Short mmCIF file of C-alpha atoms and ligand atoms in Angstrom, two decimals:
data_model
loop_
_atom_site.label_atom_id
_atom_site.label_comp_id
_atom_site.label_asym_id
_atom_site.label_seq_id
_atom_site.Cartn_x
_atom_site.Cartn_y
_atom_site.Cartn_z
CA UNK A 1 134.41 147.41 143.03
CA UNK A 2 136.20 150.62 144.08
CA UNK A 3 136.53 153.65 141.78
CA UNK A 4 140.25 153.02 141.24
CA UNK A 5 139.44 149.43 140.19
CA UNK A 6 136.76 150.75 137.84
CA UNK A 7 139.32 153.07 136.32
CA UNK A 8 141.94 150.33 135.96
CA UNK A 9 139.42 147.95 134.41
CA UNK A 10 138.30 150.64 131.94
CA UNK A 11 141.91 151.51 131.09
CA UNK A 12 142.70 147.82 130.52
CA UNK A 13 139.70 147.41 128.17
CA UNK A 14 140.74 150.57 126.26
CA UNK A 15 144.26 149.14 125.95
CA UNK A 16 142.94 145.82 124.64
CA UNK A 17 140.78 147.65 122.11
CA UNK A 18 143.66 149.81 120.88
CA UNK A 19 146.08 146.88 120.58
CA UNK A 20 143.41 144.71 118.94
CA UNK A 21 142.70 147.50 116.42
CA UNK A 22 146.42 147.98 115.72
CA UNK A 23 146.73 144.26 114.95
CA UNK A 24 143.53 144.47 112.88
CA UNK A 25 145.27 147.08 110.74
CA UNK A 26 148.39 144.88 110.43
CA UNK A 27 146.44 141.80 109.31
CA UNK A 28 146.83 142.30 105.54
CA UNK A 29 150.64 142.53 105.57
CA UNK A 30 151.58 140.58 108.72
CA UNK A 31 152.12 137.12 107.19
CA UNK A 32 153.85 138.42 104.08
CA UNK A 33 156.24 140.59 106.14
CA UNK A 34 157.06 137.74 108.49
CA UNK A 35 157.76 135.39 105.55
CA UNK A 36 160.01 137.92 103.78
CA UNK A 37 161.74 139.16 106.94
CA UNK A 38 162.60 135.64 108.11
CA UNK A 39 163.10 133.94 104.75
CA UNK A 40 160.47 131.38 105.77
CA UNK A 41 162.20 130.56 109.10
CA UNK A 42 159.28 131.85 111.22
CA UNK A 43 156.97 129.42 109.49
CA UNK A 44 159.51 126.59 109.86
CA UNK A 45 159.92 127.31 113.59
CA UNK A 46 156.16 127.09 114.12
CA UNK A 47 155.88 123.95 111.99
CA UNK A 48 158.48 122.26 114.18
CA UNK A 49 156.55 123.25 117.33
CA UNK A 50 153.32 121.80 115.94
CA UNK A 51 155.08 118.56 114.96
CA UNK A 52 155.09 117.73 118.70
CA UNK A 53 151.28 117.43 118.78
CA UNK A 54 149.57 114.06 118.48
CA UNK A 55 146.12 113.47 116.94
CA UNK A 56 143.36 113.98 119.50
CA UNK A 57 145.45 116.21 121.77
CA UNK A 58 143.82 119.42 122.93
CA UNK A 59 145.96 122.47 122.15
CA UNK A 60 145.50 126.16 122.90
CA UNK A 61 147.18 128.81 120.72
CA UNK A 62 147.70 132.11 122.54
CA UNK A 63 147.87 135.23 120.35
CA UNK A 64 147.32 133.01 117.33
CA UNK A 65 147.16 135.80 114.73
CA UNK A 66 146.13 134.47 111.32
CA UNK A 67 147.07 131.05 112.65
CA UNK A 68 148.95 129.16 109.93
CA UNK A 69 150.27 126.91 112.71
CA UNK A 70 146.78 126.36 114.14
CA UNK A 71 145.74 125.11 110.70
CA UNK A 72 148.77 122.79 110.68
CA UNK A 73 147.72 121.47 114.11
CA UNK A 74 144.13 120.89 112.97
CA UNK A 75 145.47 119.03 109.90
CA UNK A 76 147.37 116.73 112.28
CA UNK A 77 144.09 115.89 114.04
CA UNK A 78 144.66 118.01 117.17
CA UNK A 79 141.64 119.61 118.85
CA UNK A 80 142.41 123.28 118.48
CA UNK A 81 141.40 126.36 120.49
CA UNK A 82 142.75 129.76 119.46
CA UNK A 83 142.65 133.08 121.25
CA UNK A 84 143.49 136.52 119.91
CA UNK A 85 142.58 140.15 120.55
CA UNK A 86 142.25 140.95 116.84
CA UNK A 87 138.93 140.18 115.15
CA UNK A 88 140.49 140.57 111.70
CA UNK A 89 143.33 138.12 112.39
CA UNK A 90 140.78 135.57 113.61
CA UNK A 91 138.61 136.22 110.56
CA UNK A 92 141.52 135.24 108.27
CA UNK A 93 142.08 132.13 110.38
CA UNK A 94 138.37 131.23 110.21
CA UNK A 95 138.51 131.43 106.39
CA UNK A 96 141.70 129.33 106.28
CA UNK A 97 140.11 126.61 108.38
CA UNK A 98 136.89 126.72 106.36
CA UNK A 99 138.81 126.40 103.07
CA UNK A 100 140.19 123.05 104.27
CA UNK A 101 137.03 121.84 106.01
CA UNK A 102 138.83 121.98 109.39
CA UNK A 103 137.43 123.03 112.75
CA UNK A 104 138.75 125.00 115.70
CA UNK A 105 137.32 127.05 118.52
CA UNK A 106 138.20 130.73 117.97
CA UNK A 107 138.01 133.09 120.94
CA UNK A 108 138.40 136.86 120.53
CA UNK A 109 139.60 137.98 123.97
CA UNK A 110 142.53 139.00 126.09
CA UNK A 111 144.63 135.89 126.77
CA UNK A 112 145.39 137.15 130.30
CA UNK A 113 141.71 136.72 131.11
CA UNK A 114 141.29 133.29 129.54
CA UNK A 115 140.44 130.58 132.07
CA UNK A 116 139.40 126.96 131.68
CA UNK A 117 138.25 124.05 133.86
CA UNK A 118 139.95 121.61 131.48
CA UNK A 119 143.68 122.34 131.16
CA UNK A 120 145.15 121.56 127.74
CA UNK A 121 147.55 118.83 126.63
CA UNK A 122 149.60 121.62 125.08
CA UNK A 123 149.69 125.40 124.92
CA UNK A 124 151.46 127.23 122.08
CA UNK A 125 152.77 130.79 122.39
CA UNK A 126 154.38 131.62 119.05
CA UNK A 127 155.89 135.07 118.49
CA UNK A 128 153.59 136.18 121.28
CA UNK A 129 155.54 136.49 124.56
CA UNK A 130 157.86 138.92 122.80
CA UNK A 131 155.11 141.55 122.48
CA UNK A 132 155.06 142.28 126.23
CA UNK A 133 157.21 144.19 128.67
CA UNK A 134 159.22 141.78 130.84
CA UNK A 135 156.85 141.74 133.84
CA UNK A 136 153.86 141.02 131.60
CA UNK A 137 155.85 138.45 129.62
CA UNK A 138 156.62 136.58 132.85
CA UNK A 139 152.98 136.87 133.93
CA UNK A 140 151.82 135.52 130.55
CA UNK A 141 154.33 132.67 130.66
CA UNK A 142 153.08 131.66 134.12
CA UNK A 143 149.49 131.98 132.92
CA UNK A 144 150.23 129.84 129.85
CA UNK A 145 151.79 127.19 132.12
CA UNK A 146 148.70 127.24 134.35
CA UNK A 147 146.53 126.36 131.33
CA UNK A 148 148.55 123.18 130.64
CA UNK A 149 147.71 119.97 132.41
CA UNK A 150 150.50 118.49 134.56
CA UNK A 151 152.95 116.73 132.27
CA UNK A 152 151.64 118.63 129.22
CA UNK A 153 153.69 120.64 126.73
CA UNK A 154 154.44 124.31 126.19
CA UNK A 155 155.47 125.11 122.61
CA UNK A 156 157.25 128.39 121.94
CA UNK A 157 158.54 129.53 118.56
CA UNK A 158 160.02 133.01 118.79
CA UNK A 159 163.01 135.24 118.20
CA UNK A 160 166.20 133.92 119.77
CA UNK A 161 168.50 135.69 122.20
CA UNK A 162 171.83 136.56 120.60
CA UNK A 163 174.39 133.76 120.71
CA UNK A 164 177.76 132.73 119.28
CA UNK A 165 180.63 135.02 118.28
CA UNK A 166 180.34 138.77 118.82
CA UNK A 167 179.65 139.54 115.12
CA UNK A 168 176.87 136.91 115.22
CA UNK A 169 175.45 138.49 118.39
CA UNK A 170 175.56 141.99 116.91
CA UNK A 171 173.87 140.79 113.75
CA UNK A 172 171.11 139.11 115.78
CA UNK A 173 170.54 142.26 117.84
CA UNK A 174 170.56 144.64 114.85
CA UNK A 175 168.31 142.40 112.71
CA UNK A 176 165.73 141.76 115.41
CA UNK A 177 165.79 145.36 116.69
CA UNK A 178 164.97 146.56 113.18
CA UNK A 179 161.80 144.45 113.27
CA UNK A 180 160.99 145.53 116.82
CA UNK A 181 161.32 149.23 116.04
CA UNK A 182 159.14 148.85 112.92
CA UNK A 183 156.48 147.03 114.96
CA UNK A 184 156.80 149.58 117.76
CA UNK A 185 156.14 152.42 115.26
CA UNK A 186 152.96 150.58 114.27
CA UNK A 187 151.88 150.29 117.92
CA UNK A 188 152.22 146.49 117.97
CA UNK A 189 155.01 145.93 120.51
CA UNK A 190 156.76 147.90 123.24
CA UNK A 191 160.52 148.47 122.93
CA UNK A 192 162.44 146.07 125.15
CA UNK A 193 165.52 143.87 125.30
CA UNK A 194 165.16 140.43 123.75
CA UNK A 195 164.15 137.82 126.29
CA UNK A 196 165.53 134.44 127.14
CA UNK A 197 162.31 132.72 128.22
CA UNK A 198 164.29 129.87 129.75
CA UNK A 199 165.22 132.19 132.64
CA UNK A 200 161.55 132.33 133.66
CA UNK A 201 160.91 128.57 133.28
CA UNK A 202 161.73 127.39 136.84
CA UNK A 203 159.20 129.83 138.34
CA UNK A 204 156.53 128.49 135.98
CA UNK A 205 157.39 124.84 136.78
CA UNK A 206 158.56 124.26 133.19
CA UNK A 207 161.49 122.19 131.99
CA UNK A 208 163.03 122.25 128.53
CA UNK A 209 162.89 119.11 126.40
CA UNK A 210 164.13 120.33 123.02
CA UNK A 211 165.44 123.47 121.40
CA UNK A 212 165.89 124.01 117.67
CA UNK A 213 167.53 127.16 116.33
CA UNK A 214 167.06 128.87 112.96
CA UNK A 215 169.83 130.86 111.31
CA UNK A 216 170.05 133.73 108.89
CA UNK A 217 170.40 132.01 105.52
CA UNK A 218 171.94 128.56 106.11
CA UNK A 219 174.98 129.11 108.29
CA UNK A 220 174.51 132.69 109.51
CA UNK A 221 173.75 133.96 113.00
CA UNK A 222 170.92 132.40 115.01
CA UNK A 223 167.76 134.52 114.77
CA UNK A 224 164.83 132.32 115.80
CA UNK A 225 164.28 129.26 117.92
CA UNK A 226 161.65 126.76 118.96
CA UNK A 227 161.45 125.56 122.54
CA UNK A 228 159.57 122.42 123.52
CA UNK A 229 158.98 122.42 127.28
CA UNK A 230 157.00 120.34 129.73
CA UNK A 231 155.00 121.38 132.75
CA UNK A 232 155.99 119.52 135.90
CA UNK A 233 153.75 116.64 136.94
CA UNK A 234 153.84 116.31 140.74
CA UNK A 235 152.20 112.86 140.55
CA UNK A 236 154.81 111.38 138.24
CA UNK A 237 157.08 108.96 140.09
CA UNK A 238 160.63 108.36 138.99
CA UNK A 239 161.43 104.65 138.76
C1 SAM B 1 153.19 139.14 116.91
S1 SAM B 1 151.60 138.50 116.59
C2 SAM B 1 151.90 136.75 116.47
C3 SAM B 1 150.81 136.02 115.75
C4 SAM B 1 151.06 134.51 115.50
N1 SAM B 1 151.20 133.77 116.73
C5 SAM B 1 152.24 134.29 114.61
O1 SAM B 1 153.18 133.62 115.01
O2 SAM B 1 152.22 134.78 113.48
C6 SAM B 1 150.86 138.65 118.17
C7 SAM B 1 149.37 138.33 118.18
O3 SAM B 1 148.92 138.40 119.54
C8 SAM B 1 147.67 139.07 119.60
N2 SAM B 1 147.58 139.65 120.96
C9 SAM B 1 148.27 140.68 121.48
N3 SAM B 1 147.99 140.83 122.78
C10 SAM B 1 147.08 139.87 123.09
C11 SAM B 1 146.41 139.50 124.27
N4 SAM B 1 146.61 140.16 125.41
N5 SAM B 1 145.55 138.46 124.22
C12 SAM B 1 145.34 137.78 123.06
N6 SAM B 1 145.96 138.08 121.91
C13 SAM B 1 146.82 139.11 121.92
C14 SAM B 1 147.71 140.09 118.47
O4 SAM B 1 146.42 140.46 118.05
C15 SAM B 1 148.49 139.31 117.39
O5 SAM B 1 147.64 138.58 116.55
#
């Protein structure tokens, strides 16, 4: 390895450590804040994503955090693997699973470096792709797709791009920017425009099957959404 590679590798490890530690520090308030901020919609969006898993299916959760949705998946009988940079987030998840007598494989590592010989039936990236700059988000999306077996599912619950009338769009932008700036001040996310992941789907050989949106209160502007997508299966013949 050259010196510049050594330096880049060291810088990347230092970055992982810092981000992991920042999320460690956020562990105690993360779930409560997300529940209050979204009025329970973040949880609902993840629950809907998990409802697409069948018993016995192998699912990988990227950036799982404290993993309420991984617990939901394990309850449904899915075979769950979870990856996260934060030891403390995974520790909470381990206790949650233990409390219900459920099992999952928990991996504390950088998801970019995660590889497997056995692609998954489904990969879930919930409120995860949004923590990267665009180039890294696209890289992570492609990586997530590469971990799914052909014909398998990608489940994404996340903030939604602004849509609807202009007041609804402005509300979406202001509301979600408030959260982003707060998280940025805590060193958890970079500042960036909200993404429409669908734009990056064709490159990652993904097609959308379902989208469900979640509004502020009952009829307010759209703030969150769940996307159910499928990885292309080159062997599938159309009859
Ligand atoms: C915004 S939180 C979302 C957590 C969870 N999915 C949820 O919906 O509540 C992002 C999570 O990704 C983890 N994370 C950040 N960068 C990561 C990386 N490169 N590899 C693995 N996990 C990462 C953080 O530690 C954190 O738990």
